[in-house]
Short mmCIF file of C-alpha atoms and ligand atoms in Angstrom, two decimals:
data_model
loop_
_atom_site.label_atom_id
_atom_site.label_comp_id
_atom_site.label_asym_id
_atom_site.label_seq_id
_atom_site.Cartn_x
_atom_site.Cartn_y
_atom_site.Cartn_z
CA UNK P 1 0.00 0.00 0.00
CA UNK P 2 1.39 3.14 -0.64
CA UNK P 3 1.93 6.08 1.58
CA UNK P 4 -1.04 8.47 1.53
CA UNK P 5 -1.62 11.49 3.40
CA UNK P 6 -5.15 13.52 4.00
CA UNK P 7 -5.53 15.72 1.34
CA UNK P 8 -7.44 19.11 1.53
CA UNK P 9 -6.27 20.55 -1.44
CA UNK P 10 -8.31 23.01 -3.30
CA UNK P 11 -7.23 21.73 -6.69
CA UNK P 12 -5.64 20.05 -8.35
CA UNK P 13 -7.30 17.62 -5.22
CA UNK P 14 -7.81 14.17 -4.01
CA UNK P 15 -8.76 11.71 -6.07
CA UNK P 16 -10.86 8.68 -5.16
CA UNK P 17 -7.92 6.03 -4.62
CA UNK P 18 -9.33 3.02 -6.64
CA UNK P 19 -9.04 4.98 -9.85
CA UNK P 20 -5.87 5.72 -9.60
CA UNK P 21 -5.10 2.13 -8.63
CA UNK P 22 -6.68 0.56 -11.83
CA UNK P 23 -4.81 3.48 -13.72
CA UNK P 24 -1.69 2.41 -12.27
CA UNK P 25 -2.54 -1.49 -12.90
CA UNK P 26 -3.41 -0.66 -16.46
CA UNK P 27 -0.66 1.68 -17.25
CA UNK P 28 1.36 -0.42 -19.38
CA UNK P 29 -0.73 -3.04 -21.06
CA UNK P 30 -4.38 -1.28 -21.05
CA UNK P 31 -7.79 -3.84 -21.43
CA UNK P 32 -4.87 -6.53 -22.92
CA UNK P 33 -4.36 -4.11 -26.08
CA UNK P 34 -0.36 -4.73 -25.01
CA UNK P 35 -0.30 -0.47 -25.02
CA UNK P 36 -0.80 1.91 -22.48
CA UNK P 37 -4.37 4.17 -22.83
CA UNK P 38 -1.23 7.00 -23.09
CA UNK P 39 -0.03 5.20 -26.21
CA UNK P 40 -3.84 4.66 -28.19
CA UNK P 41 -4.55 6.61 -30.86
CA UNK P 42 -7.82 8.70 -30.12
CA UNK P 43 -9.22 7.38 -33.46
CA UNK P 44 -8.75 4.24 -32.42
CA UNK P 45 -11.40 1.25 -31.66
CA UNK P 46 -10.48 1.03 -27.78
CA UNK P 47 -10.02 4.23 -27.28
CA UNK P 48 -13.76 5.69 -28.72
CA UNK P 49 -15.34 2.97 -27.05
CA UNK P 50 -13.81 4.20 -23.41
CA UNK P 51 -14.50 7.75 -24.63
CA UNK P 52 -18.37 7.01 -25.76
CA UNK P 53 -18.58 5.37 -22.31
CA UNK P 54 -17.42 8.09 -20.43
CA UNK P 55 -20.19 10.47 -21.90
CA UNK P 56 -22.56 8.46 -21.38
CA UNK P 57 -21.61 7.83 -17.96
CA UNK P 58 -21.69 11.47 -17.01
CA UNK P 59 -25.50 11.69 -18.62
CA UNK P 60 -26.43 9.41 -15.96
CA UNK P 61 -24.60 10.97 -13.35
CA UNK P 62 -25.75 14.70 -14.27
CA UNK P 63 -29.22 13.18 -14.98
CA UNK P 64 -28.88 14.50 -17.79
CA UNK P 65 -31.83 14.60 -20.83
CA UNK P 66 -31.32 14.25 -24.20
CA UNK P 67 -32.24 18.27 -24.69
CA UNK P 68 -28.54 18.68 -23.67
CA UNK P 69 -25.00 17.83 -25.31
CA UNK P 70 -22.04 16.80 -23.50
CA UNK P 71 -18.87 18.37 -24.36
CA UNK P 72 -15.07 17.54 -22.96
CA UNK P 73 -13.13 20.62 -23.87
CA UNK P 74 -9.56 21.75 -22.92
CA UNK P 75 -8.23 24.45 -21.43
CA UNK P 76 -9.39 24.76 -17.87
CA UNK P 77 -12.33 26.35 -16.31
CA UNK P 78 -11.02 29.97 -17.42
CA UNK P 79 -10.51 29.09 -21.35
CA UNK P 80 -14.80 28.59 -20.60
CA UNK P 81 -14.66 32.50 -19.49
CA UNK P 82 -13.65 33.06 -22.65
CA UNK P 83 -15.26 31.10 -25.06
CA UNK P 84 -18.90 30.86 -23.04
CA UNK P 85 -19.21 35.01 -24.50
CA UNK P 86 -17.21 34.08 -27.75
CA UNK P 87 -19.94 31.29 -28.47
CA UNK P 88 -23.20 33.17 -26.70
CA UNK P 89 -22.98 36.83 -26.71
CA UNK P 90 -23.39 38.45 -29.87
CA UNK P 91 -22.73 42.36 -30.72
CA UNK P 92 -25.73 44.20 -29.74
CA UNK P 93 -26.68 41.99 -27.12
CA UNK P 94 -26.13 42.07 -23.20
CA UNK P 95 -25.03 39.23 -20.67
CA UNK P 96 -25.32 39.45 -17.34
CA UNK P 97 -22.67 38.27 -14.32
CA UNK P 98 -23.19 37.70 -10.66
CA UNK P 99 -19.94 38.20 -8.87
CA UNK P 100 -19.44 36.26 -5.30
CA UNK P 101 -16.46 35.94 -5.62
CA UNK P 102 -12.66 35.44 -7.54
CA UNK P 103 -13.79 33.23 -10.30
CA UNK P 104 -16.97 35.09 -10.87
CA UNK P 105 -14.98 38.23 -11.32
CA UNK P 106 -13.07 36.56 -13.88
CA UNK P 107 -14.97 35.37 -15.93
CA UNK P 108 -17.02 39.00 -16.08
CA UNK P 109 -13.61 40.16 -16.94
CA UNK P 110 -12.94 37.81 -19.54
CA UNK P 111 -16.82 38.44 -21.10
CA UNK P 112 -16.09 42.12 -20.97
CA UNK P 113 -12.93 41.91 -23.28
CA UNK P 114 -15.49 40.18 -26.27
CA UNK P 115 -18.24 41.99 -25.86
CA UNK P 116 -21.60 44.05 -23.78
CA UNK P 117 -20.97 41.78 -20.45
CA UNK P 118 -22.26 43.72 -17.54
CA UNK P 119 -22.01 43.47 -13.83
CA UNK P 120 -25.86 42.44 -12.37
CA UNK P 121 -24.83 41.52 -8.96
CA UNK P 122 -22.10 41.16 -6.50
CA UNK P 123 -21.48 40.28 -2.66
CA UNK P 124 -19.22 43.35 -1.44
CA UNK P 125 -17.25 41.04 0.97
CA UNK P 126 -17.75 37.91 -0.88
CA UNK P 127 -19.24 36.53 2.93
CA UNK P 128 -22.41 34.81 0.72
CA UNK P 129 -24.52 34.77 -2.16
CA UNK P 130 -25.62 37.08 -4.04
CA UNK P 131 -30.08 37.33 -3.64
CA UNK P 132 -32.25 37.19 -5.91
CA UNK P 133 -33.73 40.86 -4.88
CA UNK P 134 -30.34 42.43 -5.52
CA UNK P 135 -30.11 41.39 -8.88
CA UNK P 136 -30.23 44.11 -11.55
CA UNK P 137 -30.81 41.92 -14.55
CA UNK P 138 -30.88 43.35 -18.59
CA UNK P 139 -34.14 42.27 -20.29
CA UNK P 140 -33.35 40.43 -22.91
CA UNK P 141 -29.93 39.46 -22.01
CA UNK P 142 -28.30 36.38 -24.00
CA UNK P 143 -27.53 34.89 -20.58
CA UNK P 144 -27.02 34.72 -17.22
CA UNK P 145 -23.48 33.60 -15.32
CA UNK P 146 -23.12 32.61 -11.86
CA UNK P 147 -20.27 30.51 -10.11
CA UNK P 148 -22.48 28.02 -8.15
CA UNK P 149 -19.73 27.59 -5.53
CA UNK P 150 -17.05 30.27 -4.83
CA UNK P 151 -13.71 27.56 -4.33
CA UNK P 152 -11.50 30.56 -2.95
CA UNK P 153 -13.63 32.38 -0.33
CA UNK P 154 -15.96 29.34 0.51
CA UNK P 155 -19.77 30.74 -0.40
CA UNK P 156 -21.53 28.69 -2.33
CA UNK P 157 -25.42 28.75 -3.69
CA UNK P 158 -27.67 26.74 -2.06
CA UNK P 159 -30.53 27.60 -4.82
CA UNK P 160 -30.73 28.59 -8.38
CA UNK P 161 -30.99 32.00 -8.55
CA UNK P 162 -33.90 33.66 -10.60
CA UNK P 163 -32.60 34.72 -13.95
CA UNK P 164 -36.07 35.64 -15.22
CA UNK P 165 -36.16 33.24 -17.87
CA UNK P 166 -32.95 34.15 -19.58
CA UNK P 167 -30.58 31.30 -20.19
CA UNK P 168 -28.63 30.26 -17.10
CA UNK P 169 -24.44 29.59 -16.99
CA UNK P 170 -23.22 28.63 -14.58
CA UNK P 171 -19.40 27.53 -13.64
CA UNK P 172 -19.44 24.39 -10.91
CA UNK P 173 -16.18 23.87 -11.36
CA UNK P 174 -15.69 23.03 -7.80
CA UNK P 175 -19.33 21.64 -6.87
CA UNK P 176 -20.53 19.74 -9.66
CA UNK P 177 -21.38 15.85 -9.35
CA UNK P 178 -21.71 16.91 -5.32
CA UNK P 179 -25.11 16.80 -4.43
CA UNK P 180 -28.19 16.71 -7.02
CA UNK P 181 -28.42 19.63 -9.34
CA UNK P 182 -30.55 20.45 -12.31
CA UNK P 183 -28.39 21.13 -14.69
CA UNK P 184 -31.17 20.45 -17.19
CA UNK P 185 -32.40 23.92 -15.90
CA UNK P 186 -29.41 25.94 -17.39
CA UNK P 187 -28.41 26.55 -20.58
CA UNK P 188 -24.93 25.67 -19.82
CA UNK P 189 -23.35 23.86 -16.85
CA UNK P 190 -19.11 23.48 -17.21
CA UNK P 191 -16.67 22.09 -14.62
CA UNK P 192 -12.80 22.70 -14.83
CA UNK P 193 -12.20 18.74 -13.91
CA UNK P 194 -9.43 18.86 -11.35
CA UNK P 195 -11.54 19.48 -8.33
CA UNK P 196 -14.32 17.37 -8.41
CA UNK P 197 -14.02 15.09 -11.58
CA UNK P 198 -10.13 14.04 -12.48
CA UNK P 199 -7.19 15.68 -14.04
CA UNK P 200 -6.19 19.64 -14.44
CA UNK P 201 -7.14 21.08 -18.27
CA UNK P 202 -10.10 19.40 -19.27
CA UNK P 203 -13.21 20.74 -18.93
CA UNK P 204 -17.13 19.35 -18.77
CA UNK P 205 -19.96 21.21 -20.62
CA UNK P 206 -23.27 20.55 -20.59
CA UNK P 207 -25.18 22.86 -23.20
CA UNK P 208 -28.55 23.07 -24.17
CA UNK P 209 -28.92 21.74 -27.79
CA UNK P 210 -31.15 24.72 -29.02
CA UNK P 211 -28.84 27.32 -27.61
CA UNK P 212 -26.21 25.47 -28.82
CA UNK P 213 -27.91 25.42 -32.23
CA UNK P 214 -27.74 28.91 -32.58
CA UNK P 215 -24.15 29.31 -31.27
CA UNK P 216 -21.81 32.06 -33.31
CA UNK P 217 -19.45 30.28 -35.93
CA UNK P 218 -18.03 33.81 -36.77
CA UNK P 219 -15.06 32.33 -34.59
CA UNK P 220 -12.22 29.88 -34.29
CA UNK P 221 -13.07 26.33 -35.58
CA UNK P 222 -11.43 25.02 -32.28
CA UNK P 223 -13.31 27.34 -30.02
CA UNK P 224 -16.84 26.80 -31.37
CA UNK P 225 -18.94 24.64 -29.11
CA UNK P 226 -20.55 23.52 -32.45
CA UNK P 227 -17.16 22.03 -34.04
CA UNK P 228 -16.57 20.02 -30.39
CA UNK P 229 -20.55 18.95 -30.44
CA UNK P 230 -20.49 17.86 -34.12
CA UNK P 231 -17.25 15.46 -33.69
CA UNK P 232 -18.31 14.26 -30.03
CA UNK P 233 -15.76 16.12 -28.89
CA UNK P 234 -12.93 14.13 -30.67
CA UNK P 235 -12.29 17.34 -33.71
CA UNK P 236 -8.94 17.34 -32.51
CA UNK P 237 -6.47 15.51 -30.03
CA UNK P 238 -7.84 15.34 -26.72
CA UNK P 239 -6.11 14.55 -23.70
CA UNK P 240 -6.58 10.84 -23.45
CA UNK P 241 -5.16 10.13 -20.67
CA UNK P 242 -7.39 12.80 -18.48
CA UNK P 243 -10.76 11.25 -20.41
CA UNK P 244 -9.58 7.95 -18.98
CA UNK P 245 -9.35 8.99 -15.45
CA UNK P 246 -12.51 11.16 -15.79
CA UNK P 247 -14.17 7.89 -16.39
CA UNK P 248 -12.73 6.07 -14.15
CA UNK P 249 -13.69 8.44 -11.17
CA UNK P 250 -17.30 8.15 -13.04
CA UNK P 251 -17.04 4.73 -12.32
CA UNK P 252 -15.79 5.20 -8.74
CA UNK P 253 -19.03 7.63 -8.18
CA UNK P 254 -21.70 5.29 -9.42
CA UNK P 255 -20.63 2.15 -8.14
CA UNK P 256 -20.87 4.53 -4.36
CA UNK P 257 -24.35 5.01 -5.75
CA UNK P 258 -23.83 8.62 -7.55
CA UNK P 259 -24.59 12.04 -7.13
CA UNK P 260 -27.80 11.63 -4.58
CA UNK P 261 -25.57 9.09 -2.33
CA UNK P 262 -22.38 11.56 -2.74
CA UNK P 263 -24.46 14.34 -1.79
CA UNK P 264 -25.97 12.63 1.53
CA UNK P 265 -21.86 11.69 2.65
CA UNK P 266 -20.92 15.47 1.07
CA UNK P 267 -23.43 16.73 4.04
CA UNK P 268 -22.51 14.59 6.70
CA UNK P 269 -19.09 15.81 6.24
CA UNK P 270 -19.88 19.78 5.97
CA UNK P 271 -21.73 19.23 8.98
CA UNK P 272 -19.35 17.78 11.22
CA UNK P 273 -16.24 20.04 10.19
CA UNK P 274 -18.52 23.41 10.36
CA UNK P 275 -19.38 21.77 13.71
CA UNK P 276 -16.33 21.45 15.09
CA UNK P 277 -15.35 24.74 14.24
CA UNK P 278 -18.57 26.39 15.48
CA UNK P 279 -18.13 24.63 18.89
CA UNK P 280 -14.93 27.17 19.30
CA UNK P 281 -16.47 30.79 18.54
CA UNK P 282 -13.35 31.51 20.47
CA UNK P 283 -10.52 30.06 18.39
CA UNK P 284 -12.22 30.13 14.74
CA UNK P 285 -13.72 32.97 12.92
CA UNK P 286 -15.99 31.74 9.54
CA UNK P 287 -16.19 34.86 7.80
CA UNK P 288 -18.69 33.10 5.42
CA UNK P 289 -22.42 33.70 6.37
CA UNK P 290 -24.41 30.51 7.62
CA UNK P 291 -26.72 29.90 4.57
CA UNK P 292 -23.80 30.22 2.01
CA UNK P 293 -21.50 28.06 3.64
CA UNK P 294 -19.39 25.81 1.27
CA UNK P 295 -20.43 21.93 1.19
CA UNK P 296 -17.13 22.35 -0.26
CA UNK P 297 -14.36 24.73 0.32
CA UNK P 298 -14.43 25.22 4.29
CA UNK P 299 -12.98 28.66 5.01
CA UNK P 300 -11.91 29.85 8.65
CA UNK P 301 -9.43 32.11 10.07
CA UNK P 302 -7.75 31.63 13.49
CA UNK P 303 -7.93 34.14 16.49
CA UNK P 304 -4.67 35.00 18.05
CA UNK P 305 -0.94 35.73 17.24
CA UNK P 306 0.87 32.91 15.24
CA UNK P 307 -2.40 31.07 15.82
CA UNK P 308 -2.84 30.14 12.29
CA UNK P 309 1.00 29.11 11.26
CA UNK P 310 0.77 26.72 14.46
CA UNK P 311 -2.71 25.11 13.65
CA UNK P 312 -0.76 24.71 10.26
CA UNK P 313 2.43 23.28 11.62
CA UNK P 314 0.18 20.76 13.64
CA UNK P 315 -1.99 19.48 10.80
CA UNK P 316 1.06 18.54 8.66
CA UNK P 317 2.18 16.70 11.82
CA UNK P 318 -1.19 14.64 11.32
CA UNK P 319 -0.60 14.48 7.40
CA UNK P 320 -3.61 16.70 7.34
CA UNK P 321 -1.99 18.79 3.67
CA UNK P 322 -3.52 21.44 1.15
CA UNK P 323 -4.86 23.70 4.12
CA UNK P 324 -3.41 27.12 4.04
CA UNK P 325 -5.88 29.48 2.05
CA UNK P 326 -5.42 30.85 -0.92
CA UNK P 327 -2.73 33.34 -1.41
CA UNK P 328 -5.85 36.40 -2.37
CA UNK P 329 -7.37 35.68 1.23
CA UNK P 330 -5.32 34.01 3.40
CA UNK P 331 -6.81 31.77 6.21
CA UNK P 332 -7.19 28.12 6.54
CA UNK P 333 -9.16 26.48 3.70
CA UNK P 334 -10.18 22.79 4.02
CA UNK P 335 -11.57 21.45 0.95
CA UNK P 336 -13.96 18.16 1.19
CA UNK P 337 -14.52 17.38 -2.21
CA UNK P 338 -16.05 13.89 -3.12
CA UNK P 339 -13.08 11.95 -3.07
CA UNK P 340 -11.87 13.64 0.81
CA UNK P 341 -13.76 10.89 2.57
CA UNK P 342 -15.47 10.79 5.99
CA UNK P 343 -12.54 9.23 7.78
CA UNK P 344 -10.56 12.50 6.24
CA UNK P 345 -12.79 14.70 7.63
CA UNK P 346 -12.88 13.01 10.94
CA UNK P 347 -9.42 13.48 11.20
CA UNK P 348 -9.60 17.20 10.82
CA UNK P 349 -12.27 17.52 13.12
CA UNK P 350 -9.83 15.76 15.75
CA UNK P 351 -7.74 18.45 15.03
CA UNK P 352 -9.56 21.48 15.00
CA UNK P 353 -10.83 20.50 18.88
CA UNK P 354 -7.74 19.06 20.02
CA UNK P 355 -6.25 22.70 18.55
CA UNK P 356 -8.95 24.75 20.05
CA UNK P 357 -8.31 22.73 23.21
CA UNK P 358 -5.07 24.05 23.58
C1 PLP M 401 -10.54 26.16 -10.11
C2 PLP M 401 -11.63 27.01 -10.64
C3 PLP M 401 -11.53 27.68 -11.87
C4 PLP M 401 -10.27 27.67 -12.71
O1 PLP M 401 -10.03 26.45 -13.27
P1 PLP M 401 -8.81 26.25 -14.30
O2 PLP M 401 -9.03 24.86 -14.75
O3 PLP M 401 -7.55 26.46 -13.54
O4 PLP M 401 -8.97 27.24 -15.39
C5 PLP M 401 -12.63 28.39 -12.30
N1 PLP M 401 -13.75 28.46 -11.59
C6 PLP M 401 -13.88 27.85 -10.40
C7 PLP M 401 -15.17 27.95 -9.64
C8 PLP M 401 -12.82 27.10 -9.89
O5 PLP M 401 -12.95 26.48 -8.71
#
């Protein structure tokens, strides 16, 4: 067995061990081909039947109707902030952001440099969501974005928010396949796969086929959704080898019994960690308001001098890694994605009494 520690990373992050067991069984002679997956080519028999497989896998784990296509894209999460307005926002027409945070902020910057993307709502401190009632929306507008969970400062939505039947975008990048969502609801769903779903630079789409129908082609062949939608997402070289461990962690999630059974363990665990730190008002501040807490990304600062480095120092003691918060904010940041298990969490729980405990 090799030598694992508790991982807590924000992403790249954990991922669910007995994939990357049968990746490392398979390496060099893959399904008795006498090749490694790293070595097929992606026109190849064995390979489009493991890539077929793994769409199809994530339609039944999104629950996902035939009214939407599945795309696997490169380029991370932010090459989406660019070509989500590229492929949906077309000169004289508005789209609409909701800022909560870093990534949100982004991506309205990215929308703004290709065309009218305007600001419609956004939490001053980042502390939560932003509601419905403070949303100034444009009539008319060719979408709207939201990030459905905020990975750096730890506020996620717990609802959909009311776009007023304009098309809905939103980046779940660090929630998605956490707990049941409708992504049938949005126009577009897309998920930068190294937090929840397997390696760094791929990317999940889910689009709506109508909206998708009427996408611009005044752009790029490689960054039209169409050209990706029309080749099943095979037009060019894709990374193999990060479709193979996407589908393997697909694997992984249904044989645990999917996205309603990951979402029951996904709340057990928020639970018990924001409990633990809510039993010591005195040691931990969550700057993150109750009802937008992150199922997710845990955020929490520590009261007192040095407080903070030492908690630090003592969770690498306990292999407890990937907790210092992001550079922007600072703070501790524990993220429980779907592969962090319970045990994990218990673990870091232990700690943040036996810290607060002195
Ligand atoms: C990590 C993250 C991104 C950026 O992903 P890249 O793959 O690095 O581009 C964007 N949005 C959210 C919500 C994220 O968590």
């Amino acid at each position: 067995m090799a030598h694992r520690v508790h991982n807590f990373g924000a992403g790249p992050a954990a991922l669910p061990l007995p994939a990357l067991a049968r990746a490392r069984e398979e390496l060099l002679d893959w399904g008795g081909t006498g090749m490694s997956v790293l070595e097929h080519s992606h026109r190849g028999d064995a390979y489009e039947a493991m890539h077929h497989d793994t769409l199809l896998r994530l339609r039944r784990l999104a629950g996902l109707p035939d009214t939407h296509e599945i795309l696997l894209l490169q380029g991370g999460a932010s090459m989406q902030f660019a070509t989500v307005p590229m492929n949906l926002l077309r000169p004289g027409e508005a789209a609409d952001y909701v800022v909560h945070g870093a990534w949100g902020d982004k991506a309205l910057a990215e929308a703004k440099l290709v065309g009218d993307a305007r600001l419609a709502g956004k939490h001053p401190t980042c502390a939560a969501t932003v509601r419905d009632e403070d949303l100034a929306l444009t009539p008319g507008a060719a979408y709207v974005h939201y990030t459905t969970n905020e990975t750096i400062h730890g506020a996620q939505y717990h609802q959909v928010p009311d776009a007023k039947g304009a098309p809905l975008v939103a980046d779940m990048s660090s929630d998605i396949f956490s707990r049941p969502f409708d992504h049938a609801r949005h126009a577009l769903t897309y998920a930068g796969a190294q937090k929840n779903l397997g390696p760094s630079g791929l990317v999940v789409v889910f689009v709506d086929k109508g909206l998708l129908a009427r996408a611009r082609t005044d752009i790029p062949q490689i960054l039209r959704y169409q050209t990706h939608a029309k080749s099943a997402s095979l037009y060019n070289t894709i990374p193999t080898f990060a479709v193979y461990l996407l589908r393997e962690v697909c694997v992984w999630l249904e044989e645990r019994g999917g996205v309603a059974a990951m979402g029951a363990e996904n709340d057990r665990k928020q639970r018990a960690l924001y409990a633990a730190l809510d039993e010591h008002p005195g040691a931990y501040e969550l700057p993150v308001e109750r009802d937008a807490r992150s199922w997710m990304n845990v955020v929490f600062r520590l009261r007192g001098d040095g407080a903070e480095a030492r908690f630090l120092a003592e969770a690498a003691r306990r292999e407890l890694v990937g907790l210092r918060g992001h550079r922007s904010v600072g703070g501790v940041r524990a993220s429980i994605y779907n592969a962090v298990s319970e045990a994990s969490v218990a673990r870091l729980c232990e700690l943040v009494r036996d810290f607060a405990r002195g």
